Amino acid sequence: MAHAAKSSAFISRFESTLEHLAASFERRCVAQMPETILESMRSNSYKMNLCSRDMCDEDRKLVLAMMNHDWSLPLEQGHLIHWCPPGCCPSLETSRSKMRSALDATARSLFEVPLLYRWKHWDSAAEYTLRNLMIHGLLCYIWERCVQNTDQETAYQDQEDNMPDEDSPDVAPAVKQRIRMNKAQLAQVLVLARPLSTFMDRASLMETIRFRLRHRRSGLALEQSHCQQSADEFAEMNLQMVSGEAGWDAICEFMRLLVTVETEELHRVLNISMEDSMKLIIPAMCDSWRRLVLPYQGLPFQVLKIIRMDPNTGLSFMKTLREQACGCSFCEDRFFSQVLMDFVFPENSGEEQQVARFCSVQLLIRDVLCELPASSVEVEKAHANVQIDTTSKMYRAKRPATLQQDSYILSAFLEHERKKHTVEEAVLGSAKKKVLRILASRVVDTGAPPLRKLCRSTKSKKLGLLPTIMRLSIKVGSAEFSNHNRSVAETWKLMPTDERELWAKKAMGLSKARRRLRQCPLNQEPSDDCKNSLSEAQRHRLNQERLDATLAQVATHPAWDAGLRLSDHISALRASLVCCLPEETVNQQWQSHFAYDSNIQPNSDSSFTFHKSCLCQHGAICRQEPHFAHAAQLVDQFDSVLQEEKLESSPVLIHFVYQVRRWIPALGDRTCPSPSEWMLLGCVGKRPKAQIVMKVYPTSETSVAFVVNNGLPTILTSHQMFARMLKMHQANKQPLCHFGLEAGCFESSADKFWFITASLNLYLCRLSLSLCACVLG
């Protein structure tokens, strides 16, 4: 739809359709609003709040006031209905004008093409589509009238019918995402993806704040910016991201969608099945924990929390972290955390020395958090810019050295443009558009031929000093203009002396006002004296002279002298820094910096080897734990059974029962039942292999509820689950050879899901099979 909306034919039909809807709507004047319409307006307002973040408050109120019929009803013969109470619309023409404004507010601003594999432009596209589908199916009506190419529609339908499987390894990521979107309901996806969308908005805001902090260090105050956080405030915000706290906030938002009464109302209004939503929310919660919380539980990110602590608490916290990672070369993080700990705790150091070094490390970590990126947005932008720059120069194929050189130049150019844009915003403010417009009209002396010829005989001049009755529009250079000048000169000669003095005094005042105005930059308002003395046209004629003083403020701004002082207002590299190299050494210098060496050199034996931590590689349990090998064996068996029974794609309730084999003298070797646990399988990871489960407990024979700890659901990996079971087994002084585990699966069916306020309840359908019987020994 976004691609089709770019054609001129579509835009023309689109405008005609909106004009037709605004002219043909039905206006129903009533003395008092009916109760049914008032109820519909409340329902419409609830729907509007769900998908109108791209609209201002005035537009929302206008749409709700003009389209106040029940939105769930389709258009009546292609006509909108407006219930008009007293004081709403004085006349039919006013009502039509307001209806057209409401249609423009909700439907005219089309969206950019969404990149689904990166979720770029997704929110605006989804909200626009859902909003205009809920309003009487308005988008379907507009689309039918704007797209009249049946062959193209048939091609789209054939393409969707022949859509490949999303799990196929040959399908591109963008196509996979499109397949998933075709299978989902738009309203459902938009509402359920709101927690992740909020998380990404938070990450984008932090990137903006980081740039604002860099600009303030360069002397750019930017008072008009809403991002005025200090360095300490930003470090705290970034710590929430890299410690997993922001990820827990997103999980809590998902939790509210499951257990609040408002969720039932939300599903009723949008006509969404609660059962289908739960099948999306639970995997989203578990996958969000796997991506946004679990990776930040390791040593490199946990040590960043010391910026919140006083020295005594921080030193104890660092000692605890040091003991936890001791003995495992994969978990100790020798390149960052271990360096900081060795600095804080040197050999034979006293408490005062440790406190002083701890305070230094706190300042260091605060600076790290101010520069640590919260997302990969900047990396993706850099890659996209390099790709665009590469594909735009198709006249020759780029070599590796040339590509590297152009990438450096492009990065420096874009950084300079960003800084220059910020300086212009800080200096010019609201007058920036006016200054750029005047700058574009400035004539530059070049050798190029003129674009058009200006005929002097077509220009006119109004004589401002003559009385109003004598101000005539006369062609400059004509005979009439010459005669008029002679007439003015004769009138001046015959004028009395006292009257000449009045005109001379007025001319002197105009000259002083012009001089003062020339010294006033364009980003400053002229004084009242200048406004009263000079007309608007006279002030406009001085804009070119005022432009010099304005541009001088940009050129001499202190930001250009901050930092390394590499750039100025003209280019990314100052002219004074350009080196003059002899011609015979230029190629040699270029080769030494940018030449590509295709020879592969092995790392030396003394170089460090980078390893993934046990947290990321083995489901958050360390290789040094006593039950690591047995837990990994259970995970492999559990994964094999899930694949065999094809239970990886949807949430599955699993009942784990301990089976302990004991020797009973009268009966021999027998299996005795032990306490059991209930887990809800949310998602399955393959590389590395891990199953993410949520801990639940049965509240009755037909329902279960989440296990909540400090308001947060209990989510863990299958490695952690099995390792804890093995520890409990060994704590009872039972050998591992007597440990067994049986898992019974309870799969949800479409008509067996159920919700009660403040708890998740679902009927259980016992399958005839057991998932696995994992026995070690």
mmCIF file with all atom_site columns, N, CA, C and O in Angstrom, residues 563-579:
data_model
loop_
_atom_site.group_PDB
_atom_site.id
_atom_site.type_symbol
_atom_site.label_atom_id
_atom_site.label_alt_id
_atom_site.label_comp_id
_atom_site.label_asym_id
_atom_site.label_entity_id
_atom_site.label_seq_id
_atom_site.pdbx_PDB_ins_code
_atom_site.Cartn_x
_atom_site.Cartn_y
_atom_site.Cartn_z
_atom_site.occupancy
_atom_site.B_iso_or_equiv
_atom_site.pdbx_formal_charge
_atom_site.auth_seq_id
_atom_site.auth_comp_id
_atom_site.auth_asym_id
_atom_site.auth_atom_id
_atom_site.pdbx_PDB_model_num
ATOM 1  N N  . GLY A 1 563 ? 36.784 20.614 21.484 1.00 0.00 ? 563 GLY A N  1
ATOM 2  C CA . GLY A 1 563 ? 37.267 19.280 21.129 1.00 0.00 ? 563 GLY A CA 1
ATOM 3  C C  . GLY A 1 563 ? 38.569 19.314 20.348 1.00 0.00 ? 563 GLY A C  1
ATOM 4  O O  . GLY A 1 563 ? 39.489 20.081 20.658 1.00 0.00 ? 563 GLY A O  1
ATOM 5  N N  . LEU A 1 564 ? 38.650 18.519 19.294 1.00 0.00 ? 564 LEU A N  1
ATOM 6  C CA . LEU A 1 564 ? 39.869 18.416 18.500 1.00 0.00 ? 564 LEU A CA 1
ATOM 7  C C  . LEU A 1 564 ? 40.030 19.554 17.494 1.00 0.00 ? 564 LEU A C  1
ATOM 8  O O  . LEU A 1 564 ? 41.085 19.660 16.864 1.00 0.00 ? 564 LEU A O  1
ATOM 9  N N  . ARG A 1 565 ? 38.994 20.357 17.286 1.00 0.00 ? 565 ARG A N  1
ATOM 10 C CA . ARG A 1 565 ? 39.043 21.510 16.370 1.00 0.00 ? 565 ARG A CA 1
ATOM 11 C C  . ARG A 1 565 ? 39.430 21.072 14.952 1.00 0.00 ? 565 ARG A C  1
ATOM 12 O O  . ARG A 1 565 ? 40.266 21.682 14.299 1.00 0.00 ? 565 ARG A O  1
ATOM 13 N N  . LEU A 1 566 ? 38.814 20.009 14.496 1.00 0.00 ? 566 LEU A N  1
ATOM 14 C CA . LEU A 1 566 ? 39.123 19.511 13.157 1.00 0.00 ? 566 LEU A CA 1
ATOM 15 C C  . LEU A 1 566 ? 38.308 20.195 12.072 1.00 0.00 ? 566 LEU A C  1
ATOM 16 O O  . LEU A 1 566 ? 38.744 20.272 10.925 1.00 0.00 ? 566 LEU A O  1
ATOM 17 N N  . SER A 1 567 ? 37.106 20.657 12.399 1.00 0.00 ? 567 SER A N  1
ATOM 18 C CA . SER A 1 567 ? 36.195 21.198 11.388 1.00 0.00 ? 567 SER A CA 1
ATOM 19 C C  . SER A 1 567 ? 35.881 22.648 11.662 1.00 0.00 ? 567 SER A C  1
ATOM 20 O O  . SER A 1 567 ? 36.114 23.170 12.761 1.00 0.00 ? 567 SER A O  1
ATOM 21 N N  . ASP A 1 568 ? 35.353 23.302 10.649 1.00 0.00 ? 568 ASP A N  1
ATOM 22 C CA . ASP A 1 568 ? 34.837 24.653 10.792 1.00 0.00 ? 568 ASP A CA 1
ATOM 23 C C  . ASP A 1 568 ? 33.499 24.723 10.071 1.00 0.00 ? 568 ASP A C  1
ATOM 24 O O  . ASP A 1 568 ? 32.946 23.702 9.651  1.00 0.00 ? 568 ASP A O  1
ATOM 25 N N  . HIS A 1 569 ? 32.975 25.940 9.911  1.00 0.00 ? 569 HIS A N  1
ATOM 26 C CA . HIS A 1 569 ? 31.643 26.072 9.321  1.00 0.00 ? 569 HIS A CA 1
ATOM 27 C C  . HIS A 1 569 ? 31.637 25.792 7.822  1.00 0.00 ? 569 HIS A C  1
ATOM 28 O O  . HIS A 1 569 ? 30.563 25.720 7.214  1.00 0.00 ? 569 HIS A O  1
ATOM 29 N N  . ILE A 1 570 ? 32.818 25.593 7.217  1.00 0.00 ? 570 ILE A N  1
ATOM 30 C CA . ILE A 1 570 ? 32.887 25.374 5.772  1.00 0.00 ? 570 ILE A CA 1
ATOM 31 C C  . ILE A 1 570 ? 33.015 23.898 5.440  1.00 0.00 ? 570 ILE A C  1
ATOM 32 O O  . ILE A 1 570 ? 32.288 23.372 4.595  1.00 0.00 ? 570 ILE A O  1
ATOM 33 N N  . SER A 1 571 ? 33.920 23.200 6.083  1.00 0.00 ? 571 SER A N  1
ATOM 34 C CA . SER A 1 571 ? 34.189 21.810 5.719  1.00 0.00 ? 571 SER A CA 1
ATOM 35 C C  . SER A 1 571 ? 34.493 21.004 6.971  1.00 0.00 ? 571 SER A C  1
ATOM 36 O O  . SER A 1 571 ? 34.724 21.551 8.052  1.00 0.00 ? 571 SER A O  1
ATOM 37 N N  . ALA A 1 572 ? 34.503 19.679 6.802  1.00 0.00 ? 572 ALA A N  1
ATOM 38 C CA . ALA A 1 572 ? 34.777 18.791 7.923  1.00 0.00 ? 572 ALA A CA 1
ATOM 39 C C  . ALA A 1 572 ? 36.240 18.816 8.338  1.00 0.00 ? 572 ALA A C  1
ATOM 40 O O  . ALA A 1 572 ? 36.572 18.382 9.440  1.00 0.00 ? 572 ALA A O  1
ATOM 41 N N  . LEU A 1 573 ? 37.125 19.303 7.486  1.00 0.00 ? 573 LEU A N  1
ATOM 42 C CA . LEU A 1 573 ? 38.544 19.430 7.803  1.00 0.00 ? 573 LEU A CA 1
ATOM 43 C C  . LEU A 1 573 ? 38.983 20.853 7.498  1.00 0.00 ? 573 LEU A C  1
ATOM 44 O O  . LEU A 1 573 ? 38.806 21.349 6.387  1.00 0.00 ? 573 LEU A O  1
ATOM 45 N N  . ARG A 1 574 ? 39.521 21.525 8.518  1.00 0.00 ? 574 ARG A N  1
ATOM 46 C CA . ARG A 1 574 ? 39.956 22.912 8.332  1.00 0.00 ? 574 ARG A CA 1
ATOM 47 C C  . ARG A 1 574 ? 41.035 22.995 7.253  1.00 0.00 ? 574 ARG A C  1
ATOM 48 O O  . ARG A 1 574 ? 41.838 22.076 7.081  1.00 0.00 ? 574 ARG A O  1
ATOM 49 N N  . ALA A 1 575 ? 41.014 24.085 6.559  1.00 0.00 ? 575 ALA A N  1
ATOM 50 C CA . ALA A 1 575 ? 42.019 24.280 5.514  1.00 0.00 ? 575 ALA A CA 1
ATOM 51 C C  . ALA A 1 575 ? 43.428 24.322 6.091  1.00 0.00 ? 575 ALA A C  1
ATOM 52 O O  . ALA A 1 575 ? 44.390 23.894 5.450  1.00 0.00 ? 575 ALA A O  1
ATOM 53 N N  . SER A 1 576 ? 43.575 24.806 7.334  1.00 0.00 ? 576 SER A N  1
ATOM 54 C CA . SER A 1 576 ? 44.903 24.885 7.945  1.00 0.00 ? 576 SER A CA 1
ATOM 55 C C  . SER A 1 576 ? 45.470 23.522 8.296  1.00 0.00 ? 576 SER A C  1
ATOM 56 O O  . SER A 1 576 ? 46.672 23.391 8.528  1.00 0.00 ? 576 SER A O  1
ATOM 57 N N  . LEU A 1 577 ? 44.609 22.476 8.348  1.00 0.00 ? 577 LEU A N  1
ATOM 58 C CA . LEU A 1 577 ? 45.064 21.141 8.710  1.00 0.00 ? 577 LEU A CA 1
ATOM 59 C C  . LEU A 1 577 ? 45.377 20.282 7.494  1.00 0.00 ? 577 LEU A C  1
ATOM 60 O O  . LEU A 1 577 ? 45.804 19.134 7.647  1.00 0.00 ? 577 LEU A O  1
ATOM 61 N N  . VAL A 1 578 ? 45.130 20.778 6.318  1.00 0.00 ? 578 VAL A N  1
ATOM 62 C CA . VAL A 1 578 ? 45.406 20.012 5.102  1.00 0.00 ? 578 VAL A CA 1
ATOM 63 C C  . VAL A 1 578 ? 46.913 20.031 4.838  1.00 0.00 ? 578 VAL A C  1
ATOM 64 O O  . VAL A 1 578 ? 47.526 21.105 4.738  1.00 0.00 ? 578 VAL A O  1
ATOM 65 N N  . CYS A 1 579 ? 47.504 18.859 4.727  1.00 0.00 ? 579 CYS A N  1
ATOM 66 C CA . CYS A 1 579 ? 48.953 18.753 4.523  1.00 0.00 ? 579 CYS A CA 1
ATOM 67 C C  . CYS A 1 579 ? 49.283 18.808 3.032  1.00 0.00 ? 579 CYS A C  1
ATOM 68 O O  . CYS A 1 579 ? 48.564 18.244 2.199  1.00 0.00 ? 579 CYS A O  1
#
